CSV table of C-alpha atoms in Angstrom, one decimal:
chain,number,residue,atom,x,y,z
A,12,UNK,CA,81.0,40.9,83.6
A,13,UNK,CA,78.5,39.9,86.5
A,14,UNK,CA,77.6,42.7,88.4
A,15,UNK,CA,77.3,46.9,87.9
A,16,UNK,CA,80.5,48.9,87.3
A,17,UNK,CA,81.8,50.8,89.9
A,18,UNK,CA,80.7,54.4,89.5
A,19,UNK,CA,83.7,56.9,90.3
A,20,UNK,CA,84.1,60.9,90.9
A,21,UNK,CA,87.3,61.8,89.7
A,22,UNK,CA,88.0,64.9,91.9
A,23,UNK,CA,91.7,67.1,91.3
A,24,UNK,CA,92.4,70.5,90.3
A,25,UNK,CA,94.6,69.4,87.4
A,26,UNK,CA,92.5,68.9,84.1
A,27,UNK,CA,96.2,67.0,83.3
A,28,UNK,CA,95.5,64.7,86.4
A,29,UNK,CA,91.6,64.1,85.8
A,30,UNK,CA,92.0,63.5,82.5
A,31,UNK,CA,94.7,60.8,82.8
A,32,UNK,CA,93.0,59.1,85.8
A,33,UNK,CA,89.8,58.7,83.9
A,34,UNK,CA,91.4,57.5,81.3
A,35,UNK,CA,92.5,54.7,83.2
A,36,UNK,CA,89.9,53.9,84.7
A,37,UNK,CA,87.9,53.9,81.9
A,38,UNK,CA,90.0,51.2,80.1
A,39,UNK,CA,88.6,48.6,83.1
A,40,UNK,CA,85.4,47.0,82.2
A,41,UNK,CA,84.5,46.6,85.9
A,42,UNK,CA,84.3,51.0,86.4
A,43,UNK,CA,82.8,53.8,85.0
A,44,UNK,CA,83.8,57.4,85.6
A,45,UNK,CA,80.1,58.8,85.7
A,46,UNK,CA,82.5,62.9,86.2
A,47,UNK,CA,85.1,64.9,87.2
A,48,UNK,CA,85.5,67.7,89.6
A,49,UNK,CA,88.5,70.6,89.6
A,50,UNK,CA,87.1,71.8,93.0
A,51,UNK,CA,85.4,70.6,96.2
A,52,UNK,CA,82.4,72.9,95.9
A,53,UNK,CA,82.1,71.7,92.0
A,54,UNK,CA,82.4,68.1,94.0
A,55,UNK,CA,79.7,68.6,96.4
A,56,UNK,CA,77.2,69.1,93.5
A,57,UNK,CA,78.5,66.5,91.3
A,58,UNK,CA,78.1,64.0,94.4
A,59,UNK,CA,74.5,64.6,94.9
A,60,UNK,CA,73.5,64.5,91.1
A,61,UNK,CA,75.3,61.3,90.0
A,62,UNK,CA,75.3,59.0,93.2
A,63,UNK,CA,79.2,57.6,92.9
A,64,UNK,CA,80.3,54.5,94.4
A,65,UNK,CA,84.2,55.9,95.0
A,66,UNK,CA,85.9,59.5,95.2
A,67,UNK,CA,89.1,59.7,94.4
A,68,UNK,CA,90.1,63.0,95.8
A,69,UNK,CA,93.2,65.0,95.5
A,70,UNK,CA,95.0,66.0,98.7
A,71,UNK,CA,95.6,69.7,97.6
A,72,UNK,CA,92.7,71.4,96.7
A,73,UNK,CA,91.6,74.8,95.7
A,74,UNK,CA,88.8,77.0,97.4
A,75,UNK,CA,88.2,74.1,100.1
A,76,UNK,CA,91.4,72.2,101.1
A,77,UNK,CA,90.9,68.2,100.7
A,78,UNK,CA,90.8,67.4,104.6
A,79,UNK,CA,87.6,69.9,105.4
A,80,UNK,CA,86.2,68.6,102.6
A,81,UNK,CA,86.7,64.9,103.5
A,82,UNK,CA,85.5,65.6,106.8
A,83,UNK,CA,82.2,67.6,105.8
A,84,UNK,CA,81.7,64.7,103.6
A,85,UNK,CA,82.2,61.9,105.8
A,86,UNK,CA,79.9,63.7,108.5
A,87,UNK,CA,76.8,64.4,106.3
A,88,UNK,CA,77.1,61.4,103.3
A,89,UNK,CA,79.3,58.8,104.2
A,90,UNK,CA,81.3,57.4,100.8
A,91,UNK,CA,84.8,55.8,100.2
A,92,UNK,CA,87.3,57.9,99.6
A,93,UNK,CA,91.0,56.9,97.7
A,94,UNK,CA,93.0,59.8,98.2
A,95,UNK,CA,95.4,60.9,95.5
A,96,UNK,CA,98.8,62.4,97.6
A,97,UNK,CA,102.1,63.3,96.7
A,98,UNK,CA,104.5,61.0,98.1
A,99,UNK,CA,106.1,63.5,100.4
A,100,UNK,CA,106.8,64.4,104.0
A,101,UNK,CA,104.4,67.0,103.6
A,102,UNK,CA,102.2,64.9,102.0
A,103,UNK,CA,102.2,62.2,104.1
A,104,UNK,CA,101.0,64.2,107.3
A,105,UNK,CA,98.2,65.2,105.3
A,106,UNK,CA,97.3,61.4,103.5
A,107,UNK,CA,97.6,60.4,107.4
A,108,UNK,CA,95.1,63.0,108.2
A,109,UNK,CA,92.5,61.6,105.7
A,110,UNK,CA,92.6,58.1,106.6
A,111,UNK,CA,92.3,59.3,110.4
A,112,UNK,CA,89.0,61.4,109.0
A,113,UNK,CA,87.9,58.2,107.1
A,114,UNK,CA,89.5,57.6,103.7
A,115,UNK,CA,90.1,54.2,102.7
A,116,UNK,CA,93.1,53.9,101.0
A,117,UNK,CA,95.8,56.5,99.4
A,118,UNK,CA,97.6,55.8,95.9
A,119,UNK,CA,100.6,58.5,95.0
A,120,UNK,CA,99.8,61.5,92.3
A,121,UNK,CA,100.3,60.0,88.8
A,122,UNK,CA,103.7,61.2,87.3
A,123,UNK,CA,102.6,63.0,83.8
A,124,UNK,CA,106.1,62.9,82.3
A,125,UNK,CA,107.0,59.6,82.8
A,126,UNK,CA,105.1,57.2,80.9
A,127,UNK,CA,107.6,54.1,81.7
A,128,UNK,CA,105.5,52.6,85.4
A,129,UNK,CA,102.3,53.7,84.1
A,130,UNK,CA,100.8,50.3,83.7
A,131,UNK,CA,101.7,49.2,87.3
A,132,UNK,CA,100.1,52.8,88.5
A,133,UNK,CA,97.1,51.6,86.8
A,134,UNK,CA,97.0,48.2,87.9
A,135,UNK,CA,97.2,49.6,91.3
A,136,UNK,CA,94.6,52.6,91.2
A,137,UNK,CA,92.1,50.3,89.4
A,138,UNK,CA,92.4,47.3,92.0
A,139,UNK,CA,92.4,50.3,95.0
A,140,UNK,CA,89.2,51.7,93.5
A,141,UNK,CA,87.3,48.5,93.5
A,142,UNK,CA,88.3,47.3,96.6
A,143,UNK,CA,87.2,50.5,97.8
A,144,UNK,CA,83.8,50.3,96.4
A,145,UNK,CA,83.4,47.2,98.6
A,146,UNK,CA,85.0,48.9,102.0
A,147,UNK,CA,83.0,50.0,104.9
A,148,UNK,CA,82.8,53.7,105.6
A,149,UNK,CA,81.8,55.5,108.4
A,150,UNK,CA,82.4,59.0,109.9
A,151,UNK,CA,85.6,58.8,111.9
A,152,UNK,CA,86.5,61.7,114.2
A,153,UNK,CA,90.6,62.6,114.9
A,154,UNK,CA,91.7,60.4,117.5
A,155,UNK,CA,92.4,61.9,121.2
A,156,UNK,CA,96.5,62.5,121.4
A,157,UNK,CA,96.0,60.3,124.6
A,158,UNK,CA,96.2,56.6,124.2
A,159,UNK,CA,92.7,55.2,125.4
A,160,UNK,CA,92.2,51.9,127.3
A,161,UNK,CA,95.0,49.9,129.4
A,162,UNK,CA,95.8,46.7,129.6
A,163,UNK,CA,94.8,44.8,133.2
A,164,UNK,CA,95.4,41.5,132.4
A,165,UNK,CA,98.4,39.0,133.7
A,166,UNK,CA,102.0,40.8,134.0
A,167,UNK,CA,104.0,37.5,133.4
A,168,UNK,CA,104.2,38.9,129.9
A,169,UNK,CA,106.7,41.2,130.5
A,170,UNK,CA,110.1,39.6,129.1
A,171,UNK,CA,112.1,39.6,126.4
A,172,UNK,CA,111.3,36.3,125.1
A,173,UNK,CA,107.9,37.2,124.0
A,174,UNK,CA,107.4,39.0,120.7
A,175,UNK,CA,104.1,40.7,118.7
A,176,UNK,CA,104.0,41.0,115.3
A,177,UNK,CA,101.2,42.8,113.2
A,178,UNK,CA,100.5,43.5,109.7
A,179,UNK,CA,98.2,45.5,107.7
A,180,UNK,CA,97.4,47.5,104.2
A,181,UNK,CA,94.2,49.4,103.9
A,182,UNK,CA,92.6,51.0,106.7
A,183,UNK,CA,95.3,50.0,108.9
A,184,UNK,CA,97.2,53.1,109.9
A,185,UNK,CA,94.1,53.7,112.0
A,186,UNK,CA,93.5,50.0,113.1
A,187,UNK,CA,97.2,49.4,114.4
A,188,UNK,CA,97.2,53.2,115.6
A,189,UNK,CA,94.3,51.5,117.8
A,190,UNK,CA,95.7,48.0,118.8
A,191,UNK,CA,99.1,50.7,119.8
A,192,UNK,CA,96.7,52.9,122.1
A,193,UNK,CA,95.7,49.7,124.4
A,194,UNK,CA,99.0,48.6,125.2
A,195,UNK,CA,101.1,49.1,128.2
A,196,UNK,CA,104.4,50.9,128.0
A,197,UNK,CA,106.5,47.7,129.0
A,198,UNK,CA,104.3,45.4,126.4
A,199,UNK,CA,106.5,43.2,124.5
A,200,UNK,CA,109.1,44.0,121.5
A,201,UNK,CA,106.2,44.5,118.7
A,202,UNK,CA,106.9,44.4,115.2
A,203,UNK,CA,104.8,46.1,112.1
A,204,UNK,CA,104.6,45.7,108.5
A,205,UNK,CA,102.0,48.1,106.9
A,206,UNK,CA,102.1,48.6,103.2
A,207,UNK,CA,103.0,52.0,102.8
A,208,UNK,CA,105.5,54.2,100.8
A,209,UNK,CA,108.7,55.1,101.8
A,210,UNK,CA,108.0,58.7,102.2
A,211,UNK,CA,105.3,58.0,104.5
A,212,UNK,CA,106.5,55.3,106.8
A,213,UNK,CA,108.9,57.9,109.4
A,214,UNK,CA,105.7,59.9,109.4
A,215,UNK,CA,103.4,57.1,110.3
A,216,UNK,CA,105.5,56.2,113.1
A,217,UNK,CA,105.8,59.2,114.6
A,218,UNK,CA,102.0,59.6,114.6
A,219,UNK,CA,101.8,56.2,116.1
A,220,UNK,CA,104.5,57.5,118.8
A,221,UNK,CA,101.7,60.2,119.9
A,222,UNK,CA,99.3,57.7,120.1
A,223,UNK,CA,100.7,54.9,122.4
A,224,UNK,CA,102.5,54.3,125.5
A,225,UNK,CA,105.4,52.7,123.9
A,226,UNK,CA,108.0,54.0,122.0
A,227,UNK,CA,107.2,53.4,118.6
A,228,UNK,CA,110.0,53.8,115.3
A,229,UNK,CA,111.0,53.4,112.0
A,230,UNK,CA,113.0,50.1,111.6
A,231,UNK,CA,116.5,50.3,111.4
A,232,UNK,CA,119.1,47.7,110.3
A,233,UNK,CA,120.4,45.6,113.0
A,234,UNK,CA,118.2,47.3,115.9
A,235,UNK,CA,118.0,45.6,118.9
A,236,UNK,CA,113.8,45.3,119.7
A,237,UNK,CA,113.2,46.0,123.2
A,238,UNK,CA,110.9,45.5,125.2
A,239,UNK,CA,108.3,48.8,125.7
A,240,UNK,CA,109.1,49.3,121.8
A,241,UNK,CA,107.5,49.0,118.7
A,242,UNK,CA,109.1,49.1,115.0
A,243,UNK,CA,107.3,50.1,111.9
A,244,UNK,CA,108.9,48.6,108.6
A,245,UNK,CA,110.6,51.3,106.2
A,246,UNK,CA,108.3,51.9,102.9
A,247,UNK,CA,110.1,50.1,100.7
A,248,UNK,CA,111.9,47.7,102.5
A,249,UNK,CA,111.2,44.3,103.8
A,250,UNK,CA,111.3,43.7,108.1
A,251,UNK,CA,112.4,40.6,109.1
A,252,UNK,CA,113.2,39.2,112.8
A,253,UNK,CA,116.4,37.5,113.7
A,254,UNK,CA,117.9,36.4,116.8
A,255,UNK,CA,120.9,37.0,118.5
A,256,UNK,CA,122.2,36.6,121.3
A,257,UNK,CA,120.0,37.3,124.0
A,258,UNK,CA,117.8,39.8,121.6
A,259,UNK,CA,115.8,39.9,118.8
A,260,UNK,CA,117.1,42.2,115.8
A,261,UNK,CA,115.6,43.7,113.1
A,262,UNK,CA,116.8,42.7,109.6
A,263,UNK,CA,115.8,45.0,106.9
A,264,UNK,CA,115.9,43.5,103.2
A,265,UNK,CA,115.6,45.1,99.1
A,266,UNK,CA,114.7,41.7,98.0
A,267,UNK,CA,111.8,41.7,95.2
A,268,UNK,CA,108.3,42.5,96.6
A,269,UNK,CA,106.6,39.7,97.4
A,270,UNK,CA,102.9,39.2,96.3
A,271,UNK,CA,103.4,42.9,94.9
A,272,UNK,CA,104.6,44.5,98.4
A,273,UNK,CA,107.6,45.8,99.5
A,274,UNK,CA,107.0,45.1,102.7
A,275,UNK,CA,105.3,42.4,102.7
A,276,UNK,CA,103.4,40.9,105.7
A,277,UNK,CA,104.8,37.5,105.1
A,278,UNK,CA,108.3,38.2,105.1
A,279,UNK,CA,107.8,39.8,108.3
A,280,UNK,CA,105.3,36.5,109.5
A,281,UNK,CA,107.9,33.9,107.8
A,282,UNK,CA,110.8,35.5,109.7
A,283,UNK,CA,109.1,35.6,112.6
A,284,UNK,CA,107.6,31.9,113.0
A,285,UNK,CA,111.2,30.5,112.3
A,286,UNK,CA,112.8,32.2,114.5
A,287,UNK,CA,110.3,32.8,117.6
A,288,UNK,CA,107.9,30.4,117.0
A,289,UNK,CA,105.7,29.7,119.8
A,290,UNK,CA,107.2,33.1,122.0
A,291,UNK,CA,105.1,35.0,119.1
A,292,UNK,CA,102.1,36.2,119.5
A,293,UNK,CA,100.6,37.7,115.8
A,294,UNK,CA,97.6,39.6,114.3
A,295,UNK,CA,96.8,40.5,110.6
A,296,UNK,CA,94.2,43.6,110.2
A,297,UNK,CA,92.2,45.2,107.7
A,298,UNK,CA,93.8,45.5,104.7
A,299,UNK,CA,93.4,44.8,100.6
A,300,UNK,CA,94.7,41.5,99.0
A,301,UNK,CA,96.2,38.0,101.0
A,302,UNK,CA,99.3,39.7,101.9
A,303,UNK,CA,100.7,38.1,105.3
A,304,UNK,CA,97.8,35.3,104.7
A,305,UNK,CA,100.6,32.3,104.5
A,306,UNK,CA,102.5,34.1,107.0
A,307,UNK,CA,99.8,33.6,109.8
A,308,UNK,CA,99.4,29.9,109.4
A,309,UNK,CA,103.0,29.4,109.1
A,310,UNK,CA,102.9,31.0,112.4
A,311,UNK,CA,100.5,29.1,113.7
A,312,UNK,CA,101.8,26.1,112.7
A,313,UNK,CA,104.8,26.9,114.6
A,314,UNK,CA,103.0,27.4,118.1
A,315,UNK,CA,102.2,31.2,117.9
A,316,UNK,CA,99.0,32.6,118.8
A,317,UNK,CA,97.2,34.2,115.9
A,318,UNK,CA,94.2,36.8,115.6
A,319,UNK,CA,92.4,38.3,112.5
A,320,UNK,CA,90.4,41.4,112.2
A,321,UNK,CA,87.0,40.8,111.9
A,322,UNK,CA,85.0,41.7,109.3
A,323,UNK,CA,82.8,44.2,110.4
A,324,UNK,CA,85.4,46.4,112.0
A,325,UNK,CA,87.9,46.0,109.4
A,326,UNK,CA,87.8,48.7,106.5
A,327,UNK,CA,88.7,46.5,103.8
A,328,UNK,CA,88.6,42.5,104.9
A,329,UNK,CA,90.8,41.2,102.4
A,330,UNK,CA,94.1,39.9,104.2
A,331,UNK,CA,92.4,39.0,107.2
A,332,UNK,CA,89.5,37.1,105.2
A,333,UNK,CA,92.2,35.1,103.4
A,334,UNK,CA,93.8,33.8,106.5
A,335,UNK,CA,90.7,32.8,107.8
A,336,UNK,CA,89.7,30.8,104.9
A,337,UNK,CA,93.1,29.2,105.1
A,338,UNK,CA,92.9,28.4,109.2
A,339,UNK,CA,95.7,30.9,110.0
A,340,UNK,CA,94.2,32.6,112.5
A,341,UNK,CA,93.1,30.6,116.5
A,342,UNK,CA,90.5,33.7,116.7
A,343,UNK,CA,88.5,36.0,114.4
A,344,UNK,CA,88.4,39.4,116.7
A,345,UNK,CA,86.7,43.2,116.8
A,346,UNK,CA,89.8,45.5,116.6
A,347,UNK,CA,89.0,46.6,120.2
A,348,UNK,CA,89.9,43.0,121.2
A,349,UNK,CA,92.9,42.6,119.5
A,350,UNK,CA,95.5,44.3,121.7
A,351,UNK,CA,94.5,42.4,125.3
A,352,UNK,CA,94.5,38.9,123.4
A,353,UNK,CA,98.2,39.7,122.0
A,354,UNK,CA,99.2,40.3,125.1
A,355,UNK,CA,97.3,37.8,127.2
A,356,UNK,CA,98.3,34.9,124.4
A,357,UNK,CA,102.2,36.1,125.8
A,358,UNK,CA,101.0,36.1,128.9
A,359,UNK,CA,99.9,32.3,129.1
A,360,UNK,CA,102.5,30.8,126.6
């Protein structure tokens, strides 16, 4: 295999946990568990003696809970972080928390008594951990409960007919929690897919809710999107965009993942571009994998405008790499951008 391994700290309080986890990663070619840490003190050492490419860090942690930690660690030595969480409320707010404070990516707590799923676990934490090893990492600081910026562009937005849609996977719940803060309360019905459990996805919105000056929710079936609202797409369950009548509705799906994601960016994209075509405006951020990819062009090709994270502010520039090697996207944009040309794309259509 070209190329060094990637060199991971296993950090978790359960020797149960760091065993299994190592185990796993062990069994790929392409990484090598160089130790293991029950605490974050034991961590801290362990860091500075064997150099690792990727954490993976326990929420819940004894002696030094995982967010001061992650933030003393993100202030003083920068490194990318794949939290390990329990797919709870509870632990939700506190994944959240981490990615706000810098983490790259979350995967749920392995399940030690149930071996049937493990291979799918491991397929997942071993594609999470080298993407991560790729990611950019930089200290982030909690975000202000105040939405920053405003939008001062063109008003002739402001109707019903227009539409935003926006996907993302890792890194995102920051990145959309940023395209959020920049737009005005009376901004157009705006639609999100970002990969996320189902545990965490009324939590997520909520935190997005503090952040932005529209009203931002979980999907529901058969909601009427309105104008001044935002709708985040249930862990678990595709989003899709239907007309009727005089409104757009959300249309919530169990169909099979698609590309390995329930939700998936495309179904969102797909549904959109058949159904709003040009009154769409769309942008796919940082995230891992082409997820939403097809969905872009297909949206382009059907008269929406289209934007793609850019590289360097995107954590991980997987999804929005892939839609620019495929033409999907009529600009390549900083994250700070992103909000004002959704709206002024609307604005002009």
């Amino acid at each position: 295999m070209a190329g060094k391994p990637v060199r991971v700290l296993v950090v978790d309080d359960s020797a149960l946990i760091r065993k299994l986890m190592t185990e796993i990663l062990d069994a790929d070619p392409g990484i090598e568990v160089v130790g293991t840490a029950s605490d974050p003190f034991i961590a801290r050492d362990r860091i500075k003696q064997l150099s690792p490419d990727v954490l993976t860090l326990d929420v819940e942690m004894p002696r030094m809970d995982g967010l001061t930690f992650l933030s003393n660690l993100m202030r003083l030595r920068p490194i990318p972080v794949v939290m390990v969480s329990t797919l709870t409320v509870a632990g939700a707010q506190v994944t959240l928390d981490a990615l706000a404070l810098g983490a790259v990516d979350f995967v749920a707590k392995p399940q030690l008594d149930v071996a049937r799923g493990l291979g799918d676990y491991a397929a997942l934490l071993i594609a999470k951990v080298k993407q991560a090893a790729h990611a950019r990492v930089a200290c982030r600081r909690p975000s202000p409960p105040a939405p920053i910026g405003e939008y001062t562009g063109p008003v002739a937005y402001r109707t019903t007919d227009r539409l935003i849609a926006i996907g993302a996977s890792a890194g995102g719940t920051e990145a959309i929690r940023e395209v959020l803060a920049h737009m005005p309360a009376d901004a157009p019905a705006t639609v999100i897919t970002q990969h996320i459990p189902g545990a965490f996805s009324g939590p997520f919105a909520e935190r997005l809710n503090k952040h932005s000056r529209m009203t931002v929710l979980e999907a529901r079936e058969d909601q009427p999107l309105l104008v001044g609202h935002a709708y985040v797409a249930p862990g678990g369950r595709h989003l899709k965009v239907v007309r009727s009548g005089a409104r757009w509705h959300a249309q919530l799906s169990d169909e099979d993942p698609v590309r390995g994601h329930r939700p998936s960016v495309d179904v969102l994209f797909e549904s959109v571009a058949r159904h709003a075509g040009a009154n769409a405006s769309a942008a796919l951020l940082t995230g891992m994998g082409d997820d939403g990819a097809r969905g872009l062009l297909g949206l382009r090709k059907a008269g929406a405008h289209t934007f793609a994270q850019d590289k360097a502010t995107s954590v991980v520039w997987g999804m929005p790499g892939a839609a620019v090697a495929l033409g999907a996207a009529e600009e390549v944009l900083p994250l700070e951008h992103i909000a004002n040309r959704l709206l002024a794309a609307g604005s002009n259509a």
